[in-house]
């Protein structure tokens, strides 16, 4: 890859390009195209985008056949809460992308918000909006990856939903990583709530998974994500969800099992 741009692919399956010439991070092809029109770039900087995207798409299409490994993936229940601390999510890129994912499923954004209100009556209108946005950005793409892996890899897939909740930000983005580690990077985020028991469970489960390919811990089995879509809730006391996200939101099923490139995502 040339030094003009760098590629960052992350859990949401979005593509980010950093243009060194202009010191800007661009989140999708449309933004990149607009960026090119507004600035003069060297030829290799313009051409590098097409080469990178083509290569990445080819890798995604072949990934599950080549990755003959067991896989563990998950997301946090309140992903968007972290971002809402710093910005208004309504009308933002977060909002637009979330509605794009819902539209690709042929579903209605208001219907999805109403479903969140039904399932989580403790949330107010803004909190339901945040929950929906966070799931479209992180949980739905994670489930799409899990679905592809369990169908095509021939190996075990395990899915979790991190629900240990800080009194300040709930189960927000990256809190699973911080609890898993040796203490929160920003300890005040825990709101003085004890998370040692949850952290201990996570470490034991991850070590068991690394050793055997199965994240079972004494006292808590963790079934694989098969057609039954088993999802483990990671909380003060871990437990299995009675219903999967896909069962709770059947209107989103088309996009979870879809080819996102063909769907324009």
Short mmCIF file of C-alpha atoms in Angstrom, two decimals:
data_model
loop_
_atom_site.label_atom_id
_atom_site.label_comp_id
_atom_site.label_asym_id
_atom_site.label_seq_id
_atom_site.Cartn_x
_atom_site.Cartn_y
_atom_site.Cartn_z
CA UNK A 1 0.00 0.00 0.00
CA UNK A 2 1.31 3.44 -0.84
CA UNK A 3 2.11 5.95 1.88
CA UNK A 4 -0.61 8.28 0.58
CA UNK A 5 -3.47 6.47 2.30
CA UNK A 6 -3.93 3.90 5.05
CA UNK A 7 -6.80 1.47 5.50
CA UNK A 8 -8.49 0.72 8.80
CA UNK A 9 -11.10 -2.06 8.87
CA UNK A 10 -12.87 -2.48 12.20
CA UNK A 11 -15.62 -4.52 13.84
CA UNK A 12 -18.46 -2.78 12.09
CA UNK A 13 -17.14 -3.86 8.70
CA UNK A 14 -16.89 -0.23 7.64
CA UNK A 15 -13.92 0.98 5.64
CA UNK A 16 -11.94 3.99 6.81
CA UNK A 17 -9.27 5.68 4.72
CA UNK A 18 -6.76 8.11 6.15
CA UNK A 19 -5.38 10.55 3.58
CA UNK A 20 -1.86 11.50 4.61
CA UNK A 21 -1.75 14.26 2.02
CA UNK A 22 -4.58 16.14 3.72
CA UNK A 23 -4.43 14.63 7.22
CA UNK A 24 -8.09 13.57 7.11
CA UNK A 25 -9.93 10.38 8.12
CA UNK A 26 -12.75 9.47 5.73
CA UNK A 27 -15.40 6.96 6.72
CA UNK A 28 -16.83 5.72 3.42
CA UNK A 29 -16.40 5.81 -0.33
CA UNK A 30 -18.88 8.66 -0.76
CA UNK A 31 -16.89 10.83 1.63
CA UNK A 32 -13.69 9.86 -0.17
CA UNK A 33 -15.15 10.83 -3.55
CA UNK A 34 -16.22 14.21 -2.19
CA UNK A 35 -12.81 14.66 -0.61
CA UNK A 36 -11.06 14.04 -3.92
CA UNK A 37 -13.20 16.66 -5.66
CA UNK A 38 -12.35 19.29 -3.08
CA UNK A 39 -8.59 18.72 -2.98
CA UNK A 40 -5.84 18.04 -5.50
CA UNK A 41 -4.26 14.64 -4.98
CA UNK A 42 -1.37 12.82 -6.48
CA UNK A 43 -2.43 10.15 -8.94
CA UNK A 44 -1.35 7.25 -6.71
CA UNK A 45 -3.42 8.68 -3.83
CA UNK A 46 -6.57 8.64 -5.95
CA UNK A 47 -5.95 5.22 -7.43
CA UNK A 48 -5.06 3.57 -4.14
CA UNK A 49 -8.68 3.66 -2.92
CA UNK A 50 -9.95 1.43 -5.73
CA UNK A 51 -7.10 -1.03 -5.23
CA UNK A 52 -7.61 -1.27 -1.48
CA UNK A 53 -11.38 -1.72 -1.68
CA UNK A 54 -11.13 -4.34 -4.39
CA UNK A 55 -8.58 -6.33 -2.38
CA UNK A 56 -10.60 -6.07 0.84
CA UNK A 57 -13.81 -7.23 -0.84
CA UNK A 58 -12.04 -10.25 -2.27
CA UNK A 59 -10.69 -11.13 1.16
CA UNK A 60 -14.11 -10.80 2.80
CA UNK A 61 -15.71 -13.08 0.21
CA UNK A 62 -13.10 -15.78 0.81
CA UNK A 63 -12.53 -15.25 4.53
CA UNK A 64 -14.69 -17.91 6.15
CA UNK A 65 -13.49 -20.67 3.83
CA UNK A 66 -9.89 -19.87 4.71
CA UNK A 67 -10.25 -19.13 8.43
CA UNK A 68 -10.49 -22.66 9.75
CA UNK A 69 -10.59 -21.47 13.37
CA UNK A 70 -12.99 -21.23 16.28
CA UNK A 71 -14.37 -17.72 16.73
CA UNK A 72 -15.63 -15.65 19.67
CA UNK A 73 -17.31 -12.30 19.07
CA UNK A 74 -19.66 -9.94 20.88
CA UNK A 75 -20.75 -6.40 21.56
CA UNK A 76 -21.93 -4.19 24.42
CA UNK A 77 -25.60 -3.61 25.21
CA UNK A 78 -25.32 0.20 25.29
CA UNK A 79 -22.60 0.84 22.71
CA UNK A 80 -23.69 4.35 21.70
CA UNK A 81 -23.79 5.69 25.25
CA UNK A 82 -20.09 6.42 25.10
CA UNK A 83 -20.36 8.52 21.96
CA UNK A 84 -23.44 10.35 23.21
CA UNK A 85 -21.29 11.81 25.98
CA UNK A 86 -19.38 13.86 23.41
CA UNK A 87 -21.88 14.56 20.66
CA UNK A 88 -25.52 14.72 19.65
CA UNK A 89 -26.12 11.45 17.79
CA UNK A 90 -29.30 12.55 16.04
CA UNK A 91 -28.50 13.64 12.49
CA UNK A 92 -24.90 12.44 12.87
CA UNK A 93 -23.02 9.84 10.85
CA UNK A 94 -24.02 7.35 13.55
CA UNK A 95 -27.70 8.12 12.95
CA UNK A 96 -27.43 8.03 9.15
CA UNK A 97 -25.55 4.75 9.12
CA UNK A 98 -27.99 3.11 11.55
CA UNK A 99 -30.96 4.09 9.42
CA UNK A 100 -29.14 2.88 6.31
CA UNK A 101 -28.73 -0.58 7.86
CA UNK A 102 -32.42 -0.72 8.85
CA UNK A 103 -33.51 0.41 5.38
CA UNK A 104 -31.35 -2.30 3.78
CA UNK A 105 -33.37 -4.85 5.76
CA UNK A 106 -36.57 -3.40 4.34
CA UNK A 107 -37.60 -2.35 7.84
CA UNK A 108 -38.94 0.91 9.23
CA UNK A 109 -36.75 2.99 11.56
CA UNK A 110 -39.78 4.11 13.68
CA UNK A 111 -40.87 0.46 13.99
CA UNK A 112 -37.39 -0.51 15.19
CA UNK A 113 -37.42 2.28 17.79
CA UNK A 114 -40.86 1.17 18.99
CA UNK A 115 -39.56 -2.37 19.38
CA UNK A 116 -36.71 -1.13 21.57
CA UNK A 117 -39.23 0.75 23.70
CA UNK A 118 -41.28 -2.45 24.10
CA UNK A 119 -38.30 -4.60 25.04
CA UNK A 120 -36.60 -2.06 27.30
CA UNK A 121 -39.39 -0.09 29.01
CA UNK A 122 -36.93 1.35 31.53
CA UNK A 123 -35.40 3.50 28.76
CA UNK A 124 -36.66 6.93 27.77
CA UNK A 125 -37.05 7.98 24.14
CA UNK A 126 -33.47 9.24 23.77
CA UNK A 127 -32.04 6.14 25.40
CA UNK A 128 -34.04 3.91 23.03
CA UNK A 129 -32.64 5.88 20.12
CA UNK A 130 -29.09 5.45 21.46
CA UNK A 131 -29.63 1.72 21.96
CA UNK A 132 -30.87 1.27 18.40
CA UNK A 133 -28.02 3.30 16.90
CA UNK A 134 -25.42 1.38 18.89
CA UNK A 135 -26.81 -1.98 17.84
CA UNK A 136 -26.92 -1.06 14.14
CA UNK A 137 -23.28 -0.02 14.33
CA UNK A 138 -21.92 -2.86 16.44
CA UNK A 139 -24.31 -5.67 17.37
CA UNK A 140 -25.89 -6.27 13.98
CA UNK A 141 -22.51 -6.36 12.16
CA UNK A 142 -21.14 -8.66 14.88
CA UNK A 143 -24.07 -11.04 14.41
CA UNK A 144 -23.58 -10.92 10.66
CA UNK A 145 -19.97 -12.02 11.16
CA UNK A 146 -21.06 -14.75 13.60
CA UNK A 147 -23.71 -15.95 11.16
CA UNK A 148 -21.23 -16.14 8.29
CA UNK A 149 -18.66 -17.95 10.40
CA UNK A 150 -21.01 -20.59 11.80
CA UNK A 151 -22.46 -21.32 8.35
CA UNK A 152 -19.28 -21.40 6.31
CA UNK A 153 -16.24 -22.12 8.45
CA UNK A 154 -17.17 -25.53 9.85
CA UNK A 155 -15.80 -24.50 13.26
CA UNK A 156 -17.36 -23.29 16.51
CA UNK A 157 -18.71 -19.77 16.88
CA UNK A 158 -19.46 -18.14 20.25
CA UNK A 159 -21.39 -14.92 20.81
CA UNK A 160 -21.71 -12.70 23.89
CA UNK A 161 -23.55 -9.55 24.86
CA UNK A 162 -21.73 -7.54 27.51
CA UNK A 163 -24.31 -6.24 29.99
CA UNK A 164 -22.31 -5.36 33.10
CA UNK A 165 -23.54 -1.84 33.59
CA UNK A 166 -21.83 1.25 34.96
CA UNK A 167 -24.20 3.61 36.81
CA UNK A 168 -22.73 6.41 34.68
CA UNK A 169 -22.71 5.06 31.12
CA UNK A 170 -24.42 1.67 31.22
CA UNK A 171 -22.79 -1.14 29.23
CA UNK A 172 -21.16 1.30 26.84
CA UNK A 173 -18.74 0.85 23.96
CA UNK A 174 -15.39 -0.75 24.91
CA UNK A 175 -16.42 -1.35 28.52
CA UNK A 176 -16.07 -5.09 27.88
CA UNK A 177 -12.43 -4.58 26.96
CA UNK A 178 -11.75 -2.43 30.00
CA UNK A 179 -13.44 -4.81 32.44
CA UNK A 180 -11.61 -7.76 30.87
CA UNK A 181 -8.26 -6.05 31.44
CA UNK A 182 -6.48 -5.35 34.68
CA UNK A 183 -8.67 -2.45 35.75
CA UNK A 184 -10.56 0.25 33.91
CA UNK A 185 -8.41 2.72 32.06
CA UNK A 186 -10.77 5.41 33.35
CA UNK A 187 -11.84 3.94 36.69
CA UNK A 188 -14.46 6.62 37.29
CA UNK A 189 -16.46 5.14 34.40
CA UNK A 190 -17.36 2.21 36.66
CA UNK A 191 -19.22 4.59 38.95
CA UNK A 192 -17.55 2.94 41.99
CA UNK A 193 -19.31 -0.33 41.11
CA UNK A 194 -17.38 -3.55 41.64
CA UNK A 195 -16.55 -5.43 38.44
CA UNK A 196 -13.98 -7.94 39.72
CA UNK A 197 -16.33 -10.92 39.52
CA UNK A 198 -17.25 -10.12 35.93
CA UNK A 199 -13.62 -9.58 34.99
CA UNK A 200 -12.62 -12.90 36.55
CA UNK A 201 -15.29 -14.76 34.57
CA UNK A 202 -14.22 -13.13 31.32
CA UNK A 203 -10.55 -13.98 31.81
CA UNK A 204 -11.33 -17.60 32.65
CA UNK A 205 -13.64 -17.92 29.65
CA UNK A 206 -11.12 -16.37 27.26
CA UNK A 207 -8.29 -18.57 28.58
CA UNK A 208 -10.48 -21.67 28.23
CA UNK A 209 -11.34 -20.64 24.68
CA UNK A 210 -7.66 -20.14 23.82
CA UNK A 211 -6.77 -23.53 25.27
CA UNK A 212 -9.64 -25.67 23.99
CA UNK A 213 -11.70 -23.66 21.49
CA UNK A 214 -14.59 -23.59 23.98
CA UNK A 215 -15.11 -20.76 26.51
CA UNK A 216 -16.82 -22.95 29.14
CA UNK A 217 -16.19 -22.01 32.76
CA UNK A 218 -17.05 -24.13 35.80
CA UNK A 219 -20.67 -23.42 36.65
CA UNK A 220 -21.44 -21.76 33.31
CA UNK A 221 -21.47 -23.60 30.01
CA UNK A 222 -21.31 -21.51 26.86
CA UNK A 223 -23.02 -23.22 23.91
CA UNK A 224 -21.91 -22.49 20.39
CA UNK A 225 -23.82 -20.06 18.18
CA UNK A 226 -25.63 -22.43 15.85
CA UNK A 227 -29.08 -22.20 14.30
CA UNK A 228 -30.39 -21.65 17.86
CA UNK A 229 -28.27 -18.45 18.04
CA UNK A 230 -27.10 -18.96 21.65
CA UNK A 231 -25.91 -15.69 23.19
CA UNK A 232 -24.25 -15.40 26.59
CA UNK A 233 -25.02 -12.35 28.69
CA UNK A 234 -21.85 -11.22 30.48
CA UNK A 235 -22.94 -9.53 33.67
CA UNK A 236 -22.28 -9.76 37.41
CA UNK A 237 -23.72 -13.25 37.00
CA UNK A 238 -23.45 -14.59 33.42
CA UNK A 239 -26.49 -16.27 31.88
CA UNK A 240 -27.85 -17.39 28.53
CA UNK A 241 -30.40 -15.20 26.76
CA UNK A 242 -33.78 -16.87 26.46
CA UNK A 243 -34.27 -15.30 23.03
CA UNK A 244 -31.68 -14.18 20.53
CA UNK A 245 -31.50 -10.68 19.05
CA UNK A 246 -32.62 -12.07 15.71
CA UNK A 247 -35.69 -13.59 17.31
CA UNK A 248 -36.51 -10.32 19.05
CA UNK A 249 -35.98 -8.26 15.88
CA UNK A 250 -37.16 -10.46 13.01
CA UNK A 251 -37.55 -7.36 10.81
CA UNK A 252 -33.72 -7.11 10.72
CA UNK A 253 -33.13 -10.72 9.70
CA UNK A 254 -32.67 -9.88 5.99
CA UNK A 255 -29.70 -7.61 6.66
CA UNK A 256 -27.99 -9.93 9.16
CA UNK A 257 -27.80 -12.72 6.62
CA UNK A 258 -27.20 -10.47 3.61
CA UNK A 259 -24.21 -9.74 1.44
CA UNK A 260 -23.58 -6.16 2.55
CA UNK A 261 -21.72 -5.19 -0.57
CA UNK A 262 -24.67 -6.26 -2.72
CA UNK A 263 -27.00 -4.41 -0.33
CA UNK A 264 -25.02 -1.21 -0.75
CA UNK A 265 -23.65 -1.28 2.77
#
